[in-house]
C-alpha positions in Angstrom: -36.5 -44.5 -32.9 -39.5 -43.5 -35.0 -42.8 -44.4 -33.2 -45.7 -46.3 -34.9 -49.4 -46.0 -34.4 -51.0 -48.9 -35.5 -54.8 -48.7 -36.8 -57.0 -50.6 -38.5 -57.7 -51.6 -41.7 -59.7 -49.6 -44.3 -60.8 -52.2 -46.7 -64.5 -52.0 -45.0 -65.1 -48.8 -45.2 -68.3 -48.8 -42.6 -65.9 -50.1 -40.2 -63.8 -46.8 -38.5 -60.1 -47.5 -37.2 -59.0 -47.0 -33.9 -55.3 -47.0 -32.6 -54.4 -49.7 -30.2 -52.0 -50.1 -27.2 -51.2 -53.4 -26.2 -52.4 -52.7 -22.7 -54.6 -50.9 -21.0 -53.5 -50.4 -17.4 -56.0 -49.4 -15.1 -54.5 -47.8 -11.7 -58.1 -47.5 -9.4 -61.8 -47.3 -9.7 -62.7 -46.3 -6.2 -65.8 -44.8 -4.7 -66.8 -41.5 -3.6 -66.1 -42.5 0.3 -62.6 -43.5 -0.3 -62.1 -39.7 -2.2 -63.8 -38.6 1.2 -61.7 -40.5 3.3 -58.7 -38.0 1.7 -55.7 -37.8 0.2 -54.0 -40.5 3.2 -56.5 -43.3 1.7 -55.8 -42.5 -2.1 -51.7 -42.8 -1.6 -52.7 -45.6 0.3 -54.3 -47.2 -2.4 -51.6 -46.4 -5.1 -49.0 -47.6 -3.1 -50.5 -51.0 -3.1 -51.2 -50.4 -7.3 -47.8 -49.4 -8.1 -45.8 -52.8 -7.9 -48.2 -54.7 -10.0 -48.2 -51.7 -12.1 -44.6 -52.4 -12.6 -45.1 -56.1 -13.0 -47.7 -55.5 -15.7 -45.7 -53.0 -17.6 -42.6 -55.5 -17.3 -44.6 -58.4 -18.8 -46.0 -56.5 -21.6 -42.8 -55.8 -23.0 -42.0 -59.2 -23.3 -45.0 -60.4 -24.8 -44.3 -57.1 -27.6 -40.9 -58.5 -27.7 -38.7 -56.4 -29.9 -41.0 -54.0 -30.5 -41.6 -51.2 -28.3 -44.4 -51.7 -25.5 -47.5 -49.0 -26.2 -49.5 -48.8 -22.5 -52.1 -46.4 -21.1 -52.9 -46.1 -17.8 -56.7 -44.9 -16.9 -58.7 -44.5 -13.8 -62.4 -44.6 -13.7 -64.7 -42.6 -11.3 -67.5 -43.1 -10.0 -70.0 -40.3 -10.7 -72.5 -42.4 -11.6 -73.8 -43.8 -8.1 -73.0 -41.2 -6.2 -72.2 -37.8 -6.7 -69.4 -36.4 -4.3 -67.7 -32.9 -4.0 -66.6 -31.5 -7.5 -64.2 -32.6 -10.4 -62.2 -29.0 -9.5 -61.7 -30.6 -5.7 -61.0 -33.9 -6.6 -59.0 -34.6 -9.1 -55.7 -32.5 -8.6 -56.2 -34.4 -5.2 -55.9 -37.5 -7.0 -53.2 -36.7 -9.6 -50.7 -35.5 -7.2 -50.9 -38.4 -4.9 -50.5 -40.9 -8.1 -47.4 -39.0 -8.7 -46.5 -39.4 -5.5 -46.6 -42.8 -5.8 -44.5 -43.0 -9.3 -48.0 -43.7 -11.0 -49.1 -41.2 -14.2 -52.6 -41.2 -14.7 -53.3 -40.7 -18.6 -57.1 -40.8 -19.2 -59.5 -40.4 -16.4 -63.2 -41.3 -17.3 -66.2 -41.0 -15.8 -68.4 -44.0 -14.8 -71.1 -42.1 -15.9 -70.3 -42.0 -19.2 -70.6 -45.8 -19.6 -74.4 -45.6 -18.9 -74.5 -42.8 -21.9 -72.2 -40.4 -23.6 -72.2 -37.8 -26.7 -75.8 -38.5 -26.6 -75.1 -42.1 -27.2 -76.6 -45.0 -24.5 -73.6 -46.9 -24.5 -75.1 -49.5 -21.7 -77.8 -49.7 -24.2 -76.5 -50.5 -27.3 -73.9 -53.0 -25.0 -77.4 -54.6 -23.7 -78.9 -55.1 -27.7 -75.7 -56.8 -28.1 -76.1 -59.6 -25.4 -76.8 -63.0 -26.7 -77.6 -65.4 -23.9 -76.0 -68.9 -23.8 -79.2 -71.4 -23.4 -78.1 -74.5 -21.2 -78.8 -77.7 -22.8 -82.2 -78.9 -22.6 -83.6 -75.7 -22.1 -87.6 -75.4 -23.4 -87.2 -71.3 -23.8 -89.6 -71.2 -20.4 -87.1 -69.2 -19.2 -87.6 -65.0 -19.6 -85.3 -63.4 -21.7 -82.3 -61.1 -19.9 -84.0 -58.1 -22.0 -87.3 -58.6 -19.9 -86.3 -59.4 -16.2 -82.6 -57.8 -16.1 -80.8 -61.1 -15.1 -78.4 -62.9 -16.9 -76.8 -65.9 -15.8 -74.0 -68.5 -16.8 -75.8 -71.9 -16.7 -79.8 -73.0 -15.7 -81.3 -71.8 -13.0 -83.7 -73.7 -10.1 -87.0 -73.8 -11.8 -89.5 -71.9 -10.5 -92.8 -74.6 -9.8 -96.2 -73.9 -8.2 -96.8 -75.3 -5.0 -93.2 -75.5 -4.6 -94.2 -75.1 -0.4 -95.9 -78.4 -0.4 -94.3 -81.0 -2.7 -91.5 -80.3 -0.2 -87.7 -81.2 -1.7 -88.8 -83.5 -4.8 -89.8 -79.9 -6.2 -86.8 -78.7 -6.1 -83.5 -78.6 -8.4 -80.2 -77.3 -8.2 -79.0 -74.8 -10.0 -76.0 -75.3 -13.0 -73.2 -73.7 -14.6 -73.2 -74.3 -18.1 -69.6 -76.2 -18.9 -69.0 -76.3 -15.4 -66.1 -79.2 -14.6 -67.6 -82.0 -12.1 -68.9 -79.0 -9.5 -71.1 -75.4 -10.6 -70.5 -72.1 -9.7 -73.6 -70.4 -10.8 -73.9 -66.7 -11.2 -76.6 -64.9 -11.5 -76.3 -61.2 -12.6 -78.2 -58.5 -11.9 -77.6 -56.1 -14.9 -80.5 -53.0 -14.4 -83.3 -52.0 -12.5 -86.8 -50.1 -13.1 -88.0 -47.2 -11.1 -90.0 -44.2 -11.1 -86.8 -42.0 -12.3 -86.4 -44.7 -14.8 -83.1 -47.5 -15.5 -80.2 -47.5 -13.2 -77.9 -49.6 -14.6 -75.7 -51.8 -11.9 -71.8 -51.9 -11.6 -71.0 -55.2 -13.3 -72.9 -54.1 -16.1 -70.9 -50.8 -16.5 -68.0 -52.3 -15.7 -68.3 -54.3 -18.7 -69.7 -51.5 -20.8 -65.8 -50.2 -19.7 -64.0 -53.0 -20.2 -65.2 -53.1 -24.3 -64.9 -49.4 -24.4 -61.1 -50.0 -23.3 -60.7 -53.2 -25.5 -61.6 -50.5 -28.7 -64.4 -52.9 -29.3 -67.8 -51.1 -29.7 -69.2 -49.7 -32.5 -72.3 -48.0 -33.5 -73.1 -48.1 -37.2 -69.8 -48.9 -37.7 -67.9 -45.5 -36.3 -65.9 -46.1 -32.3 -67.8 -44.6 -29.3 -66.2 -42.3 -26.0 -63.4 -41.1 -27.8 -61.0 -39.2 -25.5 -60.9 -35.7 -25.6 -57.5 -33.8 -24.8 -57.5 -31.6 -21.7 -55.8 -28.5 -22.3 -56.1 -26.8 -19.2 -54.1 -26.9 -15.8 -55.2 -29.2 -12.4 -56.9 -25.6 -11.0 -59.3 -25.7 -14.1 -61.4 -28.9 -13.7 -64.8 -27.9 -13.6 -66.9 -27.4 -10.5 -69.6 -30.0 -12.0 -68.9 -33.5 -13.0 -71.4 -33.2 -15.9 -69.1 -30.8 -17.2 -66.5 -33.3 -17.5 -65.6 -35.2 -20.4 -66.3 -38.2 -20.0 -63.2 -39.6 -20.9 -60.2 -36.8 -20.7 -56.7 -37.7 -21.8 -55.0 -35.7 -19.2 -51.0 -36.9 -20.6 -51.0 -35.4 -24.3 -47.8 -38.0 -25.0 -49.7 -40.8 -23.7 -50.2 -44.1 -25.9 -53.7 -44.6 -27.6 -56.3 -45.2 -24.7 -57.7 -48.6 -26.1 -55.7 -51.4 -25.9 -55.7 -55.7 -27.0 -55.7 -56.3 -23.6 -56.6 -54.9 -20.4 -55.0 -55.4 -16.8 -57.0 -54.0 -13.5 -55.7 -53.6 -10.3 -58.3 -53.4 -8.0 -59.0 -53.9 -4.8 -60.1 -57.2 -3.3 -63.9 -56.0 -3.2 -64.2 -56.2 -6.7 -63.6 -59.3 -7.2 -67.4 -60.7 -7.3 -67.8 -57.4 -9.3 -65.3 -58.7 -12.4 -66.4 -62.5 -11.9 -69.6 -60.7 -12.9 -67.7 -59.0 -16.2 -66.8 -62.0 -17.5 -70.1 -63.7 -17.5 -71.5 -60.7 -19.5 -68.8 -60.4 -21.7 -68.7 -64.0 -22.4 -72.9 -62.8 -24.2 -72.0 -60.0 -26.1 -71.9 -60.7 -29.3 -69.4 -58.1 -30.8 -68.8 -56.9 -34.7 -67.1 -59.6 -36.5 -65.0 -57.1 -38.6 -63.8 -55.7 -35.4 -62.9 -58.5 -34.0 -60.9 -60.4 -36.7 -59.1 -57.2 -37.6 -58.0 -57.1 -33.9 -56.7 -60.3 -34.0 -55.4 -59.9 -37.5 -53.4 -56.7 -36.6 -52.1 -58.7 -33.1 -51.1 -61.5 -35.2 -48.9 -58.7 -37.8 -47.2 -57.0 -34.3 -46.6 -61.0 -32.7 -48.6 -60.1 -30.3 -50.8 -63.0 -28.4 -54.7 -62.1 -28.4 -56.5 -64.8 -26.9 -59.8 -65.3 -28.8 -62.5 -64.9 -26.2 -63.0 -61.8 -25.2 -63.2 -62.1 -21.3 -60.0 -64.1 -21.4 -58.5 -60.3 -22.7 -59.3 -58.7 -19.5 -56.5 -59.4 -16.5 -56.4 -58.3 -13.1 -54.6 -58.1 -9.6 -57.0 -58.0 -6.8 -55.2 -56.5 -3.2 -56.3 -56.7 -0.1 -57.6 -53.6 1.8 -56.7 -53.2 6.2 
């Protein structure tokens, strides 16, 4: 059966193509203390991935129906908070026990490279993009994300002098914006400013890799972080992780690494961390080209694409001993 890559559209020519999966199955984004922790704690954890990797590979192929199902599996490590031991250590570590488990890892990326990558500020040009949803009644009083770093899903308590003596008449709960007869407000932290400069937080990057792994950003029209093939055995990772790539396609046969939709398994500890990606990626306001020629090409392959982009990103939270 001959295979088919499908890519975009040429007809705008500012607009590069970029071959699609129809899912993106991410198998782990741990922290450096579970890689210390050692190889028990990482077949641990991909024990626990492996049947809903199964279960998402399973429904993917009948949502493709006759058509063959394209999926990528990628694991994202952190490099970004903390620096721990070297890629040359680690990552034939993490391989083998993935195939222990039945699980192929085919692109591996580096959580730094969602800050900035190629000499590209992908958080950056993710943060021009964010377009924040004013709740009704709103008299712009309120600072802009761009100045204080905070972005939120509804209006927050209002800040009023002499809060301290006018006692609880001064005060005003906060709401989610479309919320259904009770709020669950979310406030987001997205960066902070310091002496060595802008440290971006982990919902914020998380987002940055959700889009990246939707094939949805683009600067001046061309993708960002493509992969780059790794040609070398497990014993010739680099001793430094800036070294790395930061995305490697470590499975030359593997399906394209972006995908129309993305499923997560995660550990339960994430969860307030992806409640957190779907607020931003509910405000970025994404290329319109891009995003009908998604939905266009979905819609050629039968393939369902919902039309918000948060609703594209699934997941499987497990609980941790």
């Amino acid at each position: 059966m001959m295979e088919t890559t499908f890519r975009e559209e040429s007809a705008d020519p500012r607009t590069q193509s970029l071959p699609l999966s129809h899912l993106s199955l991410e198998l782990g984004h741990l922290y450096m203390e579970d890689f210390a922790a050692g190889p028990g704690r990482l077949r641990e954890q991909f024990t626990r991935v492996k049947p809903w990797a199964d279960a998402a590979r399973l429904s993917v192929a009948g949502a493709a129906g006759a058509r063959r199902p394209r999926v990528s599996t990628c694991f994202l490590v952190d490099d970004y908070f903390t620096r721990f031991s070297s890629p040359a250590e680690l990552l034939p570590m993490l391989l083998a026990e993935a195939e222990a488990c039945g699980l192929t890892i085919d692109y591996l990326a580096r959580e730094a490279g969602c800050a900035g990558a190629d000499g590209m500020e992908l958080a950056s040009l993710v943060e021009g993009r964010l377009v924040e949803s004013p709740p009704v009644g709103s008299n712009g009083s309120r600072p802009a994300v761009r100045e204080i770093g905070w972005l939120c899903n509804g209006e927050r308590t209002p800040a009023a002098g002499g809060e301290a003596m006018s006692g609880a008449t001064g005060w005003a709960a906060p709401a989610e914006t479309g919320a259904r007869r009770h709020s669950v407000f979310m406030d987001v932290e997205l960066w902070d400013d310091g002496d060595r400069g802008r440290t971006w937080s982990c919902p914020f990057l998380a987002a940055v890799w959700q889009l990246l792994r939707l094939g949805l950003l683009r600067r001046e029209g061309r993708p960002v972080l493509q992969a780059v093939p790794w040609g070398g055995e497990r014993g010739d990772f680099p001793r430094d992780w800036d070294d790395l790539p930061p995305l490697v396609q470590l499975n030359p046969s593997a399906a394209p690494f972006a995908a129309y939709g993305t499923f997560s398994v995660l550990p339960s500890r994430f969860l307030p961390v992806e409640h957190a990606v779907r607020l931003v990626l509910g405000q970025v306001a994404l290329e319109e080209a891009v995003l009908r020629r998604t939905a266009e090409r979905a819609d050629r392959e039968g393939f369902a694409v919902p039309p918000a982009v948060a609703d594209r990103a699934a997941y499987a939270f497990y609980a941790e001993p």
